[in-house]
XYZ file of C-alpha atoms in Angstrom:
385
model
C 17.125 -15.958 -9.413
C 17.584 -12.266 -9.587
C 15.416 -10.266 -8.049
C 13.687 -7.540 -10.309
C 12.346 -4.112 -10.037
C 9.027 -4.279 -10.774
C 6.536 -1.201 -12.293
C 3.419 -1.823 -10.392
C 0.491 -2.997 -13.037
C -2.612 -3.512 -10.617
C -3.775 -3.789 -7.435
C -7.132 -5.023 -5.878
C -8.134 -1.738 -4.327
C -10.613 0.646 -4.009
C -11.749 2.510 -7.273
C -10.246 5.780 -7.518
C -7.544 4.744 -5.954
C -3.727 6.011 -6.690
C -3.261 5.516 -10.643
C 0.040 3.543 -9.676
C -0.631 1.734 -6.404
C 1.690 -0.600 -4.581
C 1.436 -4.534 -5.722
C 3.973 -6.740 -3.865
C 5.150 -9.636 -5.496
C 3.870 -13.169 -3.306
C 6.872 -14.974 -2.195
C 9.430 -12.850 -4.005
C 12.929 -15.008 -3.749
C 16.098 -13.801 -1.948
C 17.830 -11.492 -4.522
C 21.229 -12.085 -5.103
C 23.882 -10.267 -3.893
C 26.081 -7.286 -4.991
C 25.168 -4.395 -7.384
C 22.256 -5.179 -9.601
C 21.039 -2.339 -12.542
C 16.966 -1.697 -12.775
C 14.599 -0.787 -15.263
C 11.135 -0.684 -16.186
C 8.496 0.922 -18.657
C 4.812 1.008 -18.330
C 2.400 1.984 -20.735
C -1.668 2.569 -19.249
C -4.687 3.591 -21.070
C -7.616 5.122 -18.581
C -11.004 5.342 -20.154
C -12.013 7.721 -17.116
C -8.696 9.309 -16.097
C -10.673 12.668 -14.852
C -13.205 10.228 -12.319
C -16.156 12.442 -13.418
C -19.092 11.212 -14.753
C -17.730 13.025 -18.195
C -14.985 9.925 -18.538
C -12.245 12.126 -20.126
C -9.413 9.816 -21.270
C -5.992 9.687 -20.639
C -2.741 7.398 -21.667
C 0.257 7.611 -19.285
C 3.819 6.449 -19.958
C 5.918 5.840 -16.992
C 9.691 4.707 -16.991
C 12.073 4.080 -13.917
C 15.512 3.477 -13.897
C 17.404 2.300 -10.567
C 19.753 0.423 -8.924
C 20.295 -2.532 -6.192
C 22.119 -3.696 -3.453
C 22.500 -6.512 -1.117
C 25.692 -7.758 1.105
C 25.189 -10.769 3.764
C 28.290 -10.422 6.432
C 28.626 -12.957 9.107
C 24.798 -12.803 10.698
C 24.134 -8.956 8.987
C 22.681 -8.465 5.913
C 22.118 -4.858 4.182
C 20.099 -4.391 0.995
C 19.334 -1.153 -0.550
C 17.337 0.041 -3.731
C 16.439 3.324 -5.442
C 14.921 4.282 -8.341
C 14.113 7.531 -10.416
C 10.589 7.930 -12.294
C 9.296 9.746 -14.893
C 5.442 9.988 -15.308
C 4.333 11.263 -18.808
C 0.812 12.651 -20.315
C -0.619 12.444 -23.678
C -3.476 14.500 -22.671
C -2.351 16.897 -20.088
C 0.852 16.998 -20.846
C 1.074 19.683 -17.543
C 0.952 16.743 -15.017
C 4.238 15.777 -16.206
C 6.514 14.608 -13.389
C 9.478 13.136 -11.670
C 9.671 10.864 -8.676
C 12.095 8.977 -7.073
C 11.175 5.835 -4.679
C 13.649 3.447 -2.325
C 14.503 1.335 0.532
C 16.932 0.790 2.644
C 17.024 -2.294 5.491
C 19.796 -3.950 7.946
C 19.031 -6.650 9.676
C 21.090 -8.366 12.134
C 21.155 -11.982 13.837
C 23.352 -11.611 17.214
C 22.087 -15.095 18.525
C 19.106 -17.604 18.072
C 17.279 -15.217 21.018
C 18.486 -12.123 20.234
C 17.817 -9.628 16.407
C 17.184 -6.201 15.048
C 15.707 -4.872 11.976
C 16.058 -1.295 11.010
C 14.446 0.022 7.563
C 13.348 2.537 5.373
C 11.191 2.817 2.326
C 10.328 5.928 0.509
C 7.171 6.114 -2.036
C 5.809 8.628 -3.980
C 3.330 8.646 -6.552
C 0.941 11.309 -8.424
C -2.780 11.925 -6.760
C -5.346 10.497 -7.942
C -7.925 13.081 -10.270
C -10.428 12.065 -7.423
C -8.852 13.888 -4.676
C -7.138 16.482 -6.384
C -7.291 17.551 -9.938
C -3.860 19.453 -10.327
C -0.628 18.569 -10.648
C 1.045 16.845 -6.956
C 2.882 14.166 -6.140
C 1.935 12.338 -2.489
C 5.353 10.814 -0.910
C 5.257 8.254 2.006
C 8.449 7.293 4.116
C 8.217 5.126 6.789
C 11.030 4.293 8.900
C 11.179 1.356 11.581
C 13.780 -0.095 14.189
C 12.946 -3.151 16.279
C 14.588 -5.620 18.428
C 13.461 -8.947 19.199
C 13.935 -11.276 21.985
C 13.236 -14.651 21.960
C 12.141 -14.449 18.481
C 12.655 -18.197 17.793
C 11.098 -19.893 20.465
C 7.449 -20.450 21.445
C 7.323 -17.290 23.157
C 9.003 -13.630 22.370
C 9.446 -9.547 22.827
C 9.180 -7.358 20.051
C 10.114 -3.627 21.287
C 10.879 -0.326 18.927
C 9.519 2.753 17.142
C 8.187 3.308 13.642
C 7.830 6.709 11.417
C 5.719 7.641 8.742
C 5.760 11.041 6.991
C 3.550 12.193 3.917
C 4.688 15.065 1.780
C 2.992 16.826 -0.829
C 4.787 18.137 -3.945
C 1.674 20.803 -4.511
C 2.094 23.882 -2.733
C -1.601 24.384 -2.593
C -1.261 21.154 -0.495
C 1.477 21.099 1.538
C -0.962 22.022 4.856
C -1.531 18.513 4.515
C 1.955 16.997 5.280
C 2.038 15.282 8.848
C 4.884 13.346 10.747
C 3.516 9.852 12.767
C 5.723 8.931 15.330
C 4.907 5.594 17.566
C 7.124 3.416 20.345
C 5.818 -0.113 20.239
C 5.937 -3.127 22.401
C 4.859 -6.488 21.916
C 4.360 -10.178 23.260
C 4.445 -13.080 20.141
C 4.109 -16.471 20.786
C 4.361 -19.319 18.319
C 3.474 -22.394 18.378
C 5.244 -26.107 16.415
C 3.790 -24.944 13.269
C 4.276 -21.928 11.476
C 1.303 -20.369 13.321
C 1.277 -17.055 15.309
C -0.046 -14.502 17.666
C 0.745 -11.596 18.936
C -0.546 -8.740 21.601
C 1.076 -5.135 21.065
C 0.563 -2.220 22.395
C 1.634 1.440 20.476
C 1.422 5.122 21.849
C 2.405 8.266 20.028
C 1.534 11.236 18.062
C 0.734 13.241 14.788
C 1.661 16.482 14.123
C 0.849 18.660 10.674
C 3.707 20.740 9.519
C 2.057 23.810 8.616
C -1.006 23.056 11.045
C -1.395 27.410 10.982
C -2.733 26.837 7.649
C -5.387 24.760 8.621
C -8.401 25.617 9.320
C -8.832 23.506 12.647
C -6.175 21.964 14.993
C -5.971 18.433 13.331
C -2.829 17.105 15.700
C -3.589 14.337 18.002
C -1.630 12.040 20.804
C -2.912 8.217 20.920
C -2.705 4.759 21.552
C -3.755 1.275 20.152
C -3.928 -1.904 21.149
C -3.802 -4.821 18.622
C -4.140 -8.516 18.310
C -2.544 -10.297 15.004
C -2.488 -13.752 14.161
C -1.824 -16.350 11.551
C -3.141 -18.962 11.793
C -2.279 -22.925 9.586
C -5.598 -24.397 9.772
C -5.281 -27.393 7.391
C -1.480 -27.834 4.977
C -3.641 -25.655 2.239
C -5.855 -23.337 4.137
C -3.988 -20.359 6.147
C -6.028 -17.634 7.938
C -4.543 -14.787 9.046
C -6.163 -11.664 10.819
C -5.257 -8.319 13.088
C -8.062 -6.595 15.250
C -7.249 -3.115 16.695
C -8.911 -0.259 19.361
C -7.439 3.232 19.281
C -8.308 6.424 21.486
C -7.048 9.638 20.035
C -6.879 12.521 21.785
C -6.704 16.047 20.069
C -8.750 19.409 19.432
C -10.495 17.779 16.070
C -9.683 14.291 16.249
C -10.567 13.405 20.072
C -12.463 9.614 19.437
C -12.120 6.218 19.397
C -12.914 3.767 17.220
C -11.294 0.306 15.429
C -9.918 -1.514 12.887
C -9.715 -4.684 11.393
C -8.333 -6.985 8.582
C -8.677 -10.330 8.069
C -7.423 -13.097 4.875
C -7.928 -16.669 4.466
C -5.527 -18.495 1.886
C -6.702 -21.535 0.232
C -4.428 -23.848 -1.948
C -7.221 -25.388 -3.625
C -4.417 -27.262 -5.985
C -1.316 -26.954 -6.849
C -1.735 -24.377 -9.720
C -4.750 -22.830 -8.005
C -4.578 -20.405 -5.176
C -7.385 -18.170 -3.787
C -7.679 -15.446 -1.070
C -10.601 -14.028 0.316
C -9.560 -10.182 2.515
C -11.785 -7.964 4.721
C -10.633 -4.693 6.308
C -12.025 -1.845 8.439
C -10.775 1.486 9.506
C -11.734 4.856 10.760
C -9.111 6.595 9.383
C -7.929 10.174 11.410
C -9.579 13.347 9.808
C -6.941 15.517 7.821
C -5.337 12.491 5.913
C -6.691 13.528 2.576
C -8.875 16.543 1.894
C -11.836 14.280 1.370
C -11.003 11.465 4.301
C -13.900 9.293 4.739
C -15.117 8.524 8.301
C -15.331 4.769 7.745
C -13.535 2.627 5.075
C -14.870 -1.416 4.520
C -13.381 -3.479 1.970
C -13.876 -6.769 0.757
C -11.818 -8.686 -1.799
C -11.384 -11.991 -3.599
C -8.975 -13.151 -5.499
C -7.503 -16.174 -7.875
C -4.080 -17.057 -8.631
C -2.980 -19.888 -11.520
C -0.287 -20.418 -11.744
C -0.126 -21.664 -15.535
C 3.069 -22.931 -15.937
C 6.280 -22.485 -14.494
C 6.969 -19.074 -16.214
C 3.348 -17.893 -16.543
C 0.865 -16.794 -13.911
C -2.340 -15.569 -14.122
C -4.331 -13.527 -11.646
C -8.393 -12.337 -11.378
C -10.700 -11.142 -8.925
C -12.318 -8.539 -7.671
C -13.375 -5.841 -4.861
C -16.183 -3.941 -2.928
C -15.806 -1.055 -0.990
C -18.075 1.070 1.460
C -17.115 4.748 1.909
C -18.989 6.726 4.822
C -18.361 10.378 4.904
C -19.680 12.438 7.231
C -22.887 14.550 6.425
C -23.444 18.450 6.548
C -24.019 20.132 9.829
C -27.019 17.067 11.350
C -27.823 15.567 7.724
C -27.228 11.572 7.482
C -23.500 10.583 6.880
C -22.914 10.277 2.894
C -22.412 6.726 1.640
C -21.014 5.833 -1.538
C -20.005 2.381 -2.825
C -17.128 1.050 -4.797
C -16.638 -2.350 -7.203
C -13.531 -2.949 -8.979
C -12.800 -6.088 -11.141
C -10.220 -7.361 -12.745
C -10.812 -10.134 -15.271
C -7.171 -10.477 -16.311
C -3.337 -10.164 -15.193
C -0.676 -11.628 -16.401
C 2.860 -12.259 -15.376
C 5.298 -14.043 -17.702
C 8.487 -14.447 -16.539
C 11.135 -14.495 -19.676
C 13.904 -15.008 -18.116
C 15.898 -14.143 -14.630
C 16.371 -10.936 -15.972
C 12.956 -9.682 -17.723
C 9.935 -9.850 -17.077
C 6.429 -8.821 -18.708
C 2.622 -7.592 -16.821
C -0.493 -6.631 -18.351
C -3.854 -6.364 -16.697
C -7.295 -4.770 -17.086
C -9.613 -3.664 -14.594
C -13.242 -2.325 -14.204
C -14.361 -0.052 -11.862
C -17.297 1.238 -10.533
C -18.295 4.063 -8.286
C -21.752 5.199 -6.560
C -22.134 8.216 -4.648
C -25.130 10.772 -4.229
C -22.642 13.409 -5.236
C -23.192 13.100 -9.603
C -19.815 14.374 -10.196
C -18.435 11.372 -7.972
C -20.588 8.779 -9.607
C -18.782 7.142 -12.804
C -17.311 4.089 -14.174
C -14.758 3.251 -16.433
C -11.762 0.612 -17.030
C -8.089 0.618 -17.493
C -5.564 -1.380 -19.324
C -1.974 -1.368 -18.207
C 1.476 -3.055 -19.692
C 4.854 -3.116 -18.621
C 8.056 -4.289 -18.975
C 10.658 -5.361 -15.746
C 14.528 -5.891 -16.108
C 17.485 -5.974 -14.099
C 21.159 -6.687 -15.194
């Protein structure tokens, strides 16, 4: 089966989120190999586009068109993918834009002990009316190299360096770019089954761009220590987790703190699949211009699968914001729920493929301008030749 390109329809996240955020297909097969054509259109309808209490409207039409490749040689294998998008607006017809998103990944299998992995993805998407009521595009590329040793026995050595760099289309906003750089080490042992754990260990630093536009020094050095498992506790129930302490160590952001995740998988049947996710993080000050001291998330989800070519997806999410308070007032809380009563994928063929989805969101904050609801209904249309 081909793989497609895929618009992404919905994702389980926090309300107010990115207006086109990630979704990653589960278990997405092996696409085939040599030159494939992509192409996708996406229609959405936002009741509460401007996140105001006001609920102005908007309907956004988004089209991509890209191309694929993918070439196994002896024990390499190289795939590659871009794709250019165009972001229309019925309503504010000045947000208008172009993006372009990719990825790029080798991978190589010198012996059963001994592989590497470099790759790249690139993704860029407008900012959320939240955050930033203008006209900017946010762009993400992270960049990794590894090499593993051992990787297929019980125990294993995972060393190499990772990259991430966000970008900001708006000049007003371009103090906000940054470059993360890590090196990374760490000890994986598995056991007979397909279960996992892992102890790393990552040091680096962040650096803003333009940091003489800022009003404080927001650059840091730090390190992190992190556990991750998965873990096959019956054949239907898989729980999976990573637990993290950091210490940065900068002019602004000089702390510590952690962060968490954790999912448990349950096959209740074979057409019935459902996932419970927590997370925590204390994410660095000066990765947004409204970055929250504390983000908790809790979701649930359901997946039926329907029939071979249909599958249908609901569920749910609740969020806790803390931002920090004025001067020695209490920190500022506010509360997100997002639900989604409906998504559905039918696959056509190899070739095309159809999503639509609604969702429901909710969000309470002290601040009345921050404290709306409102629902959106998205569509779209996959292909690849």
């Amino acid at each position: 089966m081909k793989k497609v390109f895929w618009i992404p329809l919905v994702s389980f996240a926090t309300a107010g989120s990115s207006v086109f955020p990630s979704f990653a297909l589960a278990q997405a097969p092996q696409p085939d190999e040599g030159v494939r054509l992509l192409a996708g259109a996406q229609y959405q309808s936002d009741s509460n586009f401007s996140r105001t209490a006001d609920a102005e409207e908007e309907q956004i039409l988004r089209a991509a068109l890209g191309i694929g490749y993918s070439k196994s040689i002896s024990a390499q294998r190289i795939a590659l993918r871009f794709s250019a998008n165009q972001y229309r607006y019925e309503e504010r017809d000045f947000l208008n834009e172009n993006s372009w998103e990719g990825n790029a990944s080798w991978r190589s299998q010198f012996s059963n002990s001994v592989s590497t992995l470099i790759n790249y993805q690139r993704e860029e998407t407008p900012v959320d009316q939240l955050e930033f009521t203008g006209r900017d595009l946010v762009a993400r590329e992270n960049a990794n190299a590894q090499l593993s040793l051992g990787g297929n026995r019980w125990l294993g050595i995972i060393v190499g360096a990772h990259q991430l760099q966000q970008r900001h289309s708006n000049e007003d906003r371009r103090y906000l770019n940054f470059k993360d750089q890590d090196v990374f080490a760490e000890l994986r042992y598995r056991a007979a089954t397909s279960s996992w754990a892992s102890l790393r260990y990552r040091e680096g630093e962040r650096n803003y761009e333009l940091f003489e536009l800022l009003p404080k020094n927001l650059n840091f050095d730090y390190s992190q220590w992190e556990i991750e498992t998965a873990w096959q506790l019956t054949p239907k129930t898989e729980l999976s987790g990573l637990a993290g302490y950091f210490t940065r160590e900068g002019e602004s952001n000089n702390n510590e703190g952690a962060l968490a995740s954790m999912k448990l998988t349950w096959q209740a049947s074979p057409k019935l699949a459902t996932e419970i996710t927590y997370s925590f993080s204390q994410p660095a000050l000066g990765e947004s211009t409204d970055a929250p001291n504390e983000i908790g998330s809790a979701v649930l989800m359901f997946r039926w699968q329907w029939s071979s070519k249909i599958n249908v997806t609901a569920g749910g999410s609740y969020s806790k914001l803390e931002y920090p308070g004025a001067d020695d007032l209490l920190p500022r809380i506010e509360r997100n729920i997002s639900v989604t009563p409906l998504a559905i994928e039918w696959l056509f063929s190899d070739s095309l493929r159809f999503r639509f989805s609604s969702q429901w969101m909710e969000r309470h904050s002290p601040i009345f301008i921050r404290d709306y609801d409102g629902y959106i209904l998205t569509g779209g249309l996959a292909l690849a030749f």
